[in-house]
Structure formats: structure tokens, C-alpha cells
Short mmCIF file of C-alpha atoms in Angstrom, two decimals:
data_model
loop_
_atom_site.label_atom_id
_atom_site.label_comp_id
_atom_site.label_asym_id
_atom_site.label_seq_id
_atom_site.Cartn_x
_atom_site.Cartn_y
_atom_site.Cartn_z
CA UNK A 17 15.53 40.58 160.01
CA UNK A 18 15.85 44.32 159.50
CA UNK A 19 18.02 45.76 156.46
CA UNK A 20 21.22 47.69 157.40
CA UNK A 21 21.22 51.32 156.41
CA UNK A 22 24.60 50.81 154.70
CA UNK A 23 23.31 47.98 152.60
CA UNK A 24 22.63 50.31 149.60
CA UNK A 25 25.76 52.51 149.86
CA UNK A 26 28.33 49.75 150.06
CA UNK A 27 27.64 48.15 146.63
CA UNK A 28 27.75 51.69 145.05
CA UNK A 29 31.19 52.39 146.49
CA UNK A 30 32.50 49.05 145.34
CA UNK A 31 31.32 49.65 141.76
CA UNK A 32 33.03 53.08 141.67
CA UNK A 33 36.26 51.60 142.98
CA UNK A 34 36.31 49.07 140.17
CA UNK A 35 35.55 51.69 137.48
CA UNK A 36 38.07 54.37 138.67
CA UNK A 37 41.27 53.44 140.51
CA UNK A 38 41.83 55.57 143.54
CA UNK A 39 44.98 57.76 143.48
CA UNK A 40 46.53 57.07 146.77
CA UNK A 41 49.35 59.70 146.17
CA UNK A 42 47.99 63.29 146.03
CA UNK A 43 51.06 64.60 144.04
CA UNK A 44 50.59 61.97 141.38
CA UNK A 45 46.95 62.87 141.15
CA UNK A 46 47.70 66.55 140.56
CA UNK A 47 50.30 65.77 137.85
CA UNK A 48 47.92 63.53 136.02
CA UNK A 49 45.21 66.16 136.13
CA UNK A 50 47.53 68.79 134.67
CA UNK A 51 48.59 66.48 131.86
CA UNK A 52 45.01 65.79 130.95
CA UNK A 53 44.26 69.53 130.87
CA UNK A 54 47.15 70.27 128.43
CA UNK A 55 46.08 67.39 126.23
CA UNK A 56 42.58 68.74 126.04
CA UNK A 57 43.80 72.30 125.15
CA UNK A 58 46.23 71.23 122.32
CA UNK A 59 44.66 71.73 118.83
CA UNK A 60 44.00 68.65 116.90
CA UNK A 61 45.80 68.49 113.52
CA UNK A 62 43.61 69.19 110.53
CA UNK A 63 43.95 67.65 107.09
CA UNK A 64 45.33 70.93 105.64
CA UNK A 65 47.98 71.23 108.36
CA UNK A 66 49.01 67.65 107.89
CA UNK A 67 49.33 68.10 104.12
CA UNK A 68 51.53 71.21 104.56
CA UNK A 69 53.78 69.57 107.08
CA UNK A 70 54.21 66.40 105.05
CA UNK A 71 56.65 67.83 102.37
CA UNK A 72 58.74 69.57 105.02
CA UNK A 73 58.90 66.38 106.99
CA UNK A 74 59.80 64.45 103.86
CA UNK A 75 62.52 66.98 102.89
CA UNK A 76 63.99 66.86 106.36
CA UNK A 77 63.86 63.10 106.23
CA UNK A 78 65.49 63.12 102.75
CA UNK A 79 68.24 65.49 103.88
CA UNK A 80 68.87 63.44 106.94
CA UNK A 81 68.95 60.35 104.83
CA UNK A 82 71.28 61.85 102.09
CA UNK A 83 74.13 59.47 101.51
CA UNK A 84 77.62 60.46 102.57
CA UNK A 85 78.82 60.23 98.96
CA UNK A 86 76.30 62.89 97.82
CA UNK A 87 77.36 65.24 100.59
CA UNK A 88 80.99 64.72 99.56
CA UNK A 89 80.21 65.60 95.91
CA UNK A 90 78.41 68.77 97.01
CA UNK A 91 81.35 69.79 99.15
CA UNK A 92 83.73 69.15 96.25
CA UNK A 93 81.58 71.30 93.95
CA UNK A 94 81.68 74.18 96.43
CA UNK A 95 85.46 73.85 96.70
CA UNK A 96 85.80 73.79 92.89
CA UNK A 97 83.70 76.94 92.57
CA UNK A 98 85.85 78.77 95.11
CA UNK A 99 89.00 77.61 93.32
CA UNK A 100 87.68 78.82 89.98
CA UNK A 101 86.88 82.24 91.45
CA UNK A 102 90.39 82.48 92.90
CA UNK A 103 91.90 81.45 89.55
CA UNK A 104 89.80 84.03 87.71
CA UNK A 105 90.93 86.76 90.13
CA UNK A 106 94.55 85.70 89.74
CA UNK A 107 94.21 85.72 85.94
CA UNK A 108 92.77 89.24 86.11
CA UNK A 109 95.75 90.38 88.15
CA UNK A 110 98.12 88.78 85.63
CA UNK A 111 96.28 90.48 82.77
CA UNK A 112 96.56 93.85 84.49
CA UNK A 113 100.26 93.27 85.13
CA UNK A 114 100.83 92.35 81.49
CA UNK A 115 98.96 95.51 80.44
CA UNK A 116 101.14 97.66 82.67
CA UNK A 117 104.32 95.93 81.45
CA UNK A 118 103.27 96.30 77.84
CA UNK A 119 102.57 99.97 78.37
CA UNK A 120 105.98 100.45 80.01
CA UNK A 121 107.63 98.66 77.10
CA UNK A 122 105.79 100.82 74.61
CA UNK A 123 106.94 103.93 76.46
CA UNK A 124 110.51 102.58 76.43
CA UNK A 125 110.32 101.91 72.69
CA UNK A 126 109.03 105.45 72.09
CA UNK A 127 111.98 106.90 74.02
CA UNK A 128 114.44 104.63 72.20
CA UNK A 129 112.99 105.55 68.82
CA UNK A 130 112.88 109.30 69.38
CA UNK A 131 115.91 109.92 67.18
CA UNK A 132 114.50 107.77 64.39
CA UNK A 133 111.17 109.59 64.58
CA UNK A 134 108.68 106.71 64.46
CA UNK A 135 107.81 103.71 66.60
CA UNK A 136 105.52 100.98 65.33
CA UNK A 137 104.02 103.40 62.81
CA UNK A 138 102.92 105.93 65.47
CA UNK A 139 103.94 109.59 65.38
CA UNK A 140 106.35 110.30 68.25
CA UNK A 141 108.87 112.94 69.27
CA UNK A 142 111.74 113.51 66.91
CA UNK A 143 114.41 116.20 67.17
CA UNK A 144 113.80 119.38 65.21
CA UNK A 145 115.63 119.37 61.90
CA UNK A 146 116.97 122.75 60.86
CA UNK A 147 119.81 124.26 58.88
CA UNK A 148 121.31 127.63 57.94
CA UNK A 149 123.89 128.45 55.29
CA UNK A 150 125.49 131.84 55.98
CA UNK A 151 128.10 134.02 54.36
CA UNK A 152 130.61 134.63 57.17
CA UNK A 153 131.79 138.03 55.93
CA UNK A 154 128.40 139.66 55.51
CA UNK A 155 126.22 137.54 57.75
CA UNK A 156 123.74 137.06 54.90
CA UNK A 157 121.72 133.85 55.04
CA UNK A 158 122.02 132.00 51.72
CA UNK A 159 119.69 129.12 52.52
CA UNK A 160 117.75 127.92 55.55
CA UNK A 161 115.05 125.68 56.88
CA UNK A 162 113.39 125.99 60.31
CA UNK A 163 116.04 128.61 61.04
CA UNK A 164 114.10 130.10 63.98
CA UNK A 165 112.62 126.92 65.41
CA UNK A 166 113.65 126.31 69.00
CA UNK A 167 115.71 123.23 69.72
CA UNK A 168 118.73 122.18 71.81
CA UNK A 169 122.34 123.20 71.10
CA UNK A 170 124.04 120.16 72.69
CA UNK A 171 127.85 120.58 72.55
CA UNK A 172 127.63 123.53 70.16
CA UNK A 173 127.25 125.26 73.54
CA UNK A 174 131.01 124.92 73.96
CA UNK A 175 131.57 127.47 71.17
CA UNK A 176 130.22 130.11 73.57
CA UNK A 177 132.33 128.74 76.44
CA UNK A 178 135.40 129.05 74.21
CA UNK A 179 134.43 132.50 72.90
CA UNK A 180 134.34 133.84 76.49
CA UNK A 181 137.65 132.07 77.17
CA UNK A 182 139.27 133.77 74.14
CA UNK A 183 137.99 137.14 75.30
CA UNK A 184 139.43 136.51 78.78
CA UNK A 185 142.80 135.69 77.21
CA UNK A 186 142.55 138.88 75.17
CA UNK A 187 141.85 140.91 78.33
CA UNK A 188 144.70 139.23 80.17
CA UNK A 189 142.50 137.71 82.90
CA UNK A 190 143.64 134.26 81.72
CA UNK A 191 146.98 132.94 80.41
CA UNK A 192 147.45 129.93 78.17
CA UNK A 193 149.93 128.39 80.63
CA UNK A 194 147.75 129.08 83.68
CA UNK A 195 146.79 126.03 85.75
CA UNK A 196 143.07 125.80 86.55
CA UNK A 197 141.80 123.80 89.56
CA UNK A 198 139.41 120.87 89.06
CA UNK A 199 136.37 120.78 91.37
CA UNK A 200 134.23 117.81 92.35
CA UNK A 201 131.35 119.32 90.40
CA UNK A 202 133.52 119.26 87.28
CA UNK A 203 134.44 115.60 87.73
CA UNK A 204 130.77 114.65 88.20
CA UNK A 205 129.85 115.63 84.63
CA UNK A 206 128.62 112.94 82.27
CA UNK A 207 130.68 111.95 79.18
CA UNK A 208 132.30 112.99 77.01
CA UNK A 209 135.07 113.62 79.62
CA UNK A 210 138.79 113.93 80.00
CA UNK A 211 138.36 112.12 83.37
CA UNK A 212 140.09 114.72 85.48
CA UNK A 213 140.70 114.02 89.17
CA UNK A 214 139.33 116.17 91.98
CA UNK A 215 142.00 118.60 93.19
CA UNK A 216 144.13 118.25 90.06
CA UNK A 217 144.80 121.08 87.60
CA UNK A 218 144.77 121.59 83.84
CA UNK A 219 146.44 124.28 81.75
CA UNK A 220 144.21 126.73 79.94
CA UNK A 221 145.56 125.75 76.51
CA UNK A 222 144.97 122.06 77.23
CA UNK A 223 141.47 122.96 78.40
CA UNK A 224 140.80 124.73 75.08
CA UNK A 225 141.97 121.69 73.11
CA UNK A 226 139.93 119.38 75.34
CA UNK A 227 136.81 121.29 74.22
CA UNK A 228 137.61 121.72 70.51
CA UNK A 229 138.86 118.17 70.00
CA UNK A 230 137.38 115.94 72.71
CA UNK A 231 134.32 118.06 73.64
CA UNK A 232 135.06 117.23 77.28
CA UNK A 233 132.22 118.22 79.61
CA UNK A 234 134.31 118.13 82.78
CA UNK A 235 136.81 120.58 81.29
CA UNK A 236 134.00 122.92 80.18
CA UNK A 237 133.00 123.22 83.85
CA UNK A 238 136.63 123.91 84.85
CA UNK A 239 136.71 126.87 82.46
CA UNK A 240 133.26 128.05 83.58
CA UNK A 241 134.24 128.07 87.26
CA UNK A 242 137.51 129.85 86.49
CA UNK A 243 135.72 132.59 84.54
CA UNK A 244 132.41 132.90 86.38
CA UNK A 245 133.07 131.61 89.90
CA UNK A 246 130.38 128.94 89.38
CA UNK A 247 128.84 127.25 86.36
CA UNK A 248 125.49 128.93 87.07
CA UNK A 249 127.01 132.41 87.06
CA UNK A 250 129.02 131.60 83.95
CA UNK A 251 125.83 130.49 82.17
CA UNK A 252 124.38 133.93 82.85
CA UNK A 253 127.48 135.45 81.27
CA UNK A 254 127.01 133.16 78.26
CA UNK A 255 123.39 134.20 77.81
CA UNK A 256 124.29 137.89 78.09
CA UNK A 257 126.94 137.45 75.39
CA UNK A 258 124.42 135.63 73.21
CA UNK A 259 122.05 138.59 73.47
CA UNK A 260 124.90 140.96 72.54
CA UNK A 261 125.55 138.90 69.40
CA UNK A 262 121.90 139.09 68.37
CA UNK A 263 121.15 135.52 69.44
CA UNK A 264 117.74 136.55 70.74
CA UNK A 265 116.31 133.02 70.97
CA UNK A 266 119.19 131.45 72.91
CA UNK A 267 119.38 130.73 76.64
CA UNK A 268 122.27 128.91 78.31
CA UNK A 269 122.02 127.03 81.59
CA UNK A 270 125.36 125.20 81.58
CA UNK A 271 128.79 125.42 79.94
CA UNK A 272 128.84 121.98 78.31
CA UNK A 273 125.55 121.49 76.47
CA UNK A 274 124.48 118.53 78.56
CA UNK A 275 120.66 118.17 78.64
CA UNK A 276 118.75 120.98 80.30
CA UNK A 277 115.14 121.75 79.38
CA UNK A 278 115.74 125.52 79.46
CA UNK A 279 118.92 125.49 77.40
CA UNK A 280 117.51 126.34 73.97
CA UNK A 281 118.65 127.85 70.72
CA UNK A 282 117.96 128.01 66.95
CA UNK A 283 119.95 127.24 63.82
CA UNK A 284 120.10 130.95 63.01
CA UNK A 285 121.55 131.75 66.46
CA UNK A 286 124.15 128.97 66.15
CA UNK A 287 125.17 130.35 62.74
CA UNK A 288 125.66 133.79 64.33
CA UNK A 289 127.78 132.25 67.08
CA UNK A 290 129.82 130.32 64.49
CA UNK A 291 130.39 133.52 62.56
CA UNK A 292 131.70 135.18 65.75
CA UNK A 293 134.12 132.28 66.26
CA UNK A 294 135.53 132.24 62.72
CA UNK A 295 135.98 136.01 62.96
CA UNK A 296 138.39 135.63 65.88
CA UNK A 297 142.15 135.91 65.35
CA UNK A 298 143.56 133.02 63.30
CA UNK A 299 145.62 131.68 66.20
CA UNK A 300 142.39 131.14 68.20
CA UNK A 301 140.27 129.72 65.40
CA UNK A 302 143.13 127.32 64.58
CA UNK A 303 142.24 125.29 67.68
CA UNK A 304 139.07 124.14 65.88
CA UNK A 305 141.16 122.64 63.08
CA UNK A 306 142.92 120.16 65.34
CA UNK A 307 142.01 116.51 64.89
CA UNK A 308 143.85 115.29 68.01
CA UNK A 309 145.91 116.46 70.96
CA UNK A 310 148.25 114.96 73.57
CA UNK A 311 147.09 114.66 77.16
CA UNK A 312 149.39 113.14 79.79
CA UNK A 313 151.15 111.04 77.18
CA UNK A 314 147.92 109.87 75.49
CA UNK A 315 146.73 110.92 72.06
CA UNK A 316 143.11 112.11 72.27
CA UNK A 317 141.25 111.93 68.90
CA UNK A 318 138.60 114.37 67.73
CA UNK A 319 134.99 114.07 66.49
CA UNK A 320 134.87 116.38 63.45
CA UNK A 321 135.05 113.94 60.52
CA UNK A 322 134.79 116.58 57.79
CA UNK A 323 138.28 117.87 58.50
CA UNK A 324 140.46 116.87 55.55
CA UNK A 325 137.46 115.57 53.54
CA UNK A 326 135.87 118.76 52.22
CA UNK A 327 137.86 121.35 50.29
CA UNK A 328 138.64 124.37 52.43
CA UNK A 329 136.88 122.92 55.52
CA UNK A 330 138.70 123.92 58.74
CA UNK A 331 136.39 123.45 61.75
CA UNK A 332 134.05 124.25 63.98
CA UNK A 333 132.05 122.05 66.40
CA UNK A 334 130.01 118.85 66.69
CA UNK A 335 127.26 118.05 69.21
CA UNK A 336 124.73 115.43 70.21
CA UNK A 337 122.14 114.73 72.87
CA UNK A 338 118.94 112.73 72.42
CA UNK A 339 116.76 115.83 72.45
CA UNK A 340 118.79 117.64 69.78
CA UNK A 341 119.81 114.86 67.45
CA UNK A 342 123.17 115.17 65.70
CA UNK A 343 124.34 118.78 65.39
CA UNK A 344 127.23 120.26 63.45
CA UNK A 345 128.45 123.77 62.80
CA UNK A 346 131.07 123.77 60.05
CA UNK A 347 133.02 126.35 58.10
CA UNK A 348 135.07 126.36 54.92
CA UNK A 349 136.96 128.97 52.93
CA UNK A 350 137.56 129.03 49.15
CA UNK A 351 138.89 131.80 46.94
CA UNK A 352 138.54 134.42 49.65
CA UNK A 353 134.97 133.47 50.50
CA UNK A 354 134.12 131.92 53.86
CA UNK A 355 130.85 130.14 54.56
CA UNK A 356 129.26 128.80 57.73
CA UNK A 357 126.84 125.85 57.61
CA UNK A 358 124.83 124.74 60.64
CA UNK A 359 122.75 121.55 60.72
CA UNK A 360 120.69 120.65 63.78
CA UNK A 361 118.71 117.45 64.38
CA UNK A 362 120.52 115.03 62.10
CA UNK A 363 119.36 111.42 62.41
CA UNK A 364 122.94 110.11 62.36
CA UNK A 365 126.43 111.59 62.52
CA UNK A 366 127.03 110.53 58.93
CA UNK A 367 123.82 112.14 57.59
CA UNK A 368 124.62 115.32 59.52
CA UNK A 369 128.14 115.45 58.06
CA UNK A 370 126.85 114.81 54.56
CA UNK A 371 124.26 117.58 54.85
CA UNK A 372 126.83 120.15 56.01
CA UNK A 373 129.12 119.16 53.12
CA UNK A 374 126.24 119.56 50.65
CA UNK A 375 125.37 122.98 52.04
CA UNK A 376 128.95 124.19 51.69
CA UNK A 377 129.22 122.87 48.14
CA UNK A 378 125.92 124.58 47.31
CA UNK A 379 127.17 127.84 48.79
CA UNK A 380 130.37 127.76 46.77
CA UNK A 381 128.36 127.15 43.61
CA UNK A 382 129.55 123.58 43.05
CA UNK A 383 126.18 121.92 43.60
CA UNK A 384 122.45 122.60 43.09
CA UNK A 385 120.30 123.67 46.08
CA UNK A 386 119.69 121.04 48.74
CA UNK A 387 116.59 118.86 48.53
CA UNK A 388 115.16 118.15 51.97
CA UNK A 389 112.22 116.24 53.38
CA UNK A 390 109.42 117.52 55.58
CA UNK A 391 110.47 118.06 59.18
CA UNK A 392 108.88 118.19 62.59
CA UNK A 393 107.43 121.43 63.93
CA UNK A 394 108.73 122.92 67.18
CA UNK A 395 105.48 121.92 68.90
CA UNK A 396 106.75 118.34 68.93
CA UNK A 397 109.58 119.34 71.26
CA UNK A 398 109.07 118.85 74.95
#
């Protein structure tokens, strides 16, 4: 029987079918082919690559596997660090604030101790200490210290205010019974004051006593405005009179002696002014001998404590501001001789009074020359 031509081909096809399944879906066949291509192109991992990747994989695995408690401790540590930084910053701010406060307190202590002269052992500002002992008749200086050193007159200023008032009375431009108006500027002055009311009036004679006894700053302005039109213009009149008296180092800026950085003088100039006052007619100088006066039914006491305590002592004027220290111009007369003693920059009212008394006793020949301590140079004054 003859062999079929397909007898050889058919077994071959059957064997191929068994070895390789036929993809009946063309789309699936294409996808499979693409996958096999990518797989063939991907590089196979080498031993070196595997070794390098192993620690990273282990670290990632370790981090992922870190217990919740460990993560909590780490978070707490971070929070603690931030808190410590904030506390450190806050402490720094407190330290800076304490430094500033301490500095402010030190400055305050320096200001408070200016009159005493030292604070915590450090050299600080102290008022210039100066004195002059003068013969009132001749003007000869018998003893002095720092006589030409600039300082502040304080209420010794009022001697010039009163000198111009006496001259106005002498010219007839003022009368003792004349009523002077009180301005708001006058009532705004700092103590010592007579506490006048705005729009009220005060007699000229009462105004004089208010200055010689009470050293009232408001009344000094009343006189200044009556004589000069304004306190500023009157201060110019005061300075011009000072120059005429030979007070070359003195400048006035107000009528009372309240603090003003440009209102300056010297002990020598204040002695010259005192000499001009004691040379006035007795009825005028007598106002400086009063220890009290009556004002609206009230007895007003004075400040000059040497009156009645030193033989022959009969006036002149006290003064004090922080920049000047305790000032006193005093005068006494014995056996036809009159002396003027000026002390500027006393540390207390009592020490100032004692020093003036010693100078007068020295001048009258009843005591040896004064012994004094070293004093501050004018450069310390600001």
C-alpha cells in the first residue's frame, strides 16, 4: 500500500505541539515576548553589588524594625535638646537684663553719692570746694582756696536779684509797698517756694524778705519779671551788673539759682558780690539779718543758722543745689572791721556753717589759719 506524503510531517508537528504550547491569543503572545526581552536585558547582580547593597538593606530593615519605645526615646531626646537651647537663650536674656539693671543702679548710686564724693571706692563727681576770706572795706583777700575755680552759685544768685531790687528802690522805679503780680511761670518754680497763687500779688518788701529769709524761688521770678519784663531779660541785667562789679567769671541765667548748666561763678566773684551787698545802706542790709518774717498770718523761718551764734555775724545768704554742694556767704563786724567769708561746695550744711565761722574767727585774729583737705579740680564739674 503506498505511503501518504503527510506521513512524515504529521509526527513532526505533533512533537512540536507537545514541546511548545501554541499561543492562541496574539496579544498575549506579544506581551510575553516583551517580558522575555526585558528579562534578558536586565544586568545580573554581581557579588560586589550584592555585598554593597546588603548593609543598606540591613539598615533599612533595622530602621523599619526599630521598636516604638526606641523611637519615643529619640523623640524625647530631641525635645529635651530644644528645651535646653530655649532655656539657655532665656538665661542669656536674663543675664543681659541683670547687667543693664546693675549698670542703671550703679549710675543711680553715683548720682546719689555726688555730694559725698565717692561711691564704692570709685572716683566720681563731687562739687568744687572753694572759699574766700575778704576784708569788706578794702576788698583785700585774706585767705582763699580754689578762689577762681568755676562752680555753681545756687541761691547765692538771689544776692544779685536783691542788689538790683535795692537799686530800683533807690531810683524810685519800685516802692516797698508796691504790689507785684504773680505769673504762672513764677508759680511753676521748684522749691524753696512761698507757694504764691497765679494772679495774686505780693508787696515788694514782703518779696525782699521772702528771698533773704525763705530763699523763695517763685518770689525771685516775681521780682525778675517786675524789673526786667521777663526772667531771661532780667538774667541779662544780672550778668551785666556782675561784669560791672568785676565778677568776670560769673554768668546768670535765672533769678533764683535753680540748676542751669550755664549759670556759673567763683568764690572770688561771690565775695565781691557779698561786699557790694554789705556796702549798701544799713536799712537794706538789715533784711539779711532777719531770722523769720510773717506771711499771711504764718511765721516763715529762715535758713541762716549762724545768726546769733557767731560774734558780730549779721547775714548774708545760704544756697544749695546738688551741683554746687552747700554754699554760704557770711559777714561779721567787730571793732570797726567787717569781713566777708564765702564757702562753696560744703558736704553738709553744718560743715559749711562751721567753715565760715572758722574763717571769720581766723580773720579777726581769734584762731589760727584754717586747715583744709585736698579738693576736686574744676575739670570734675560737668
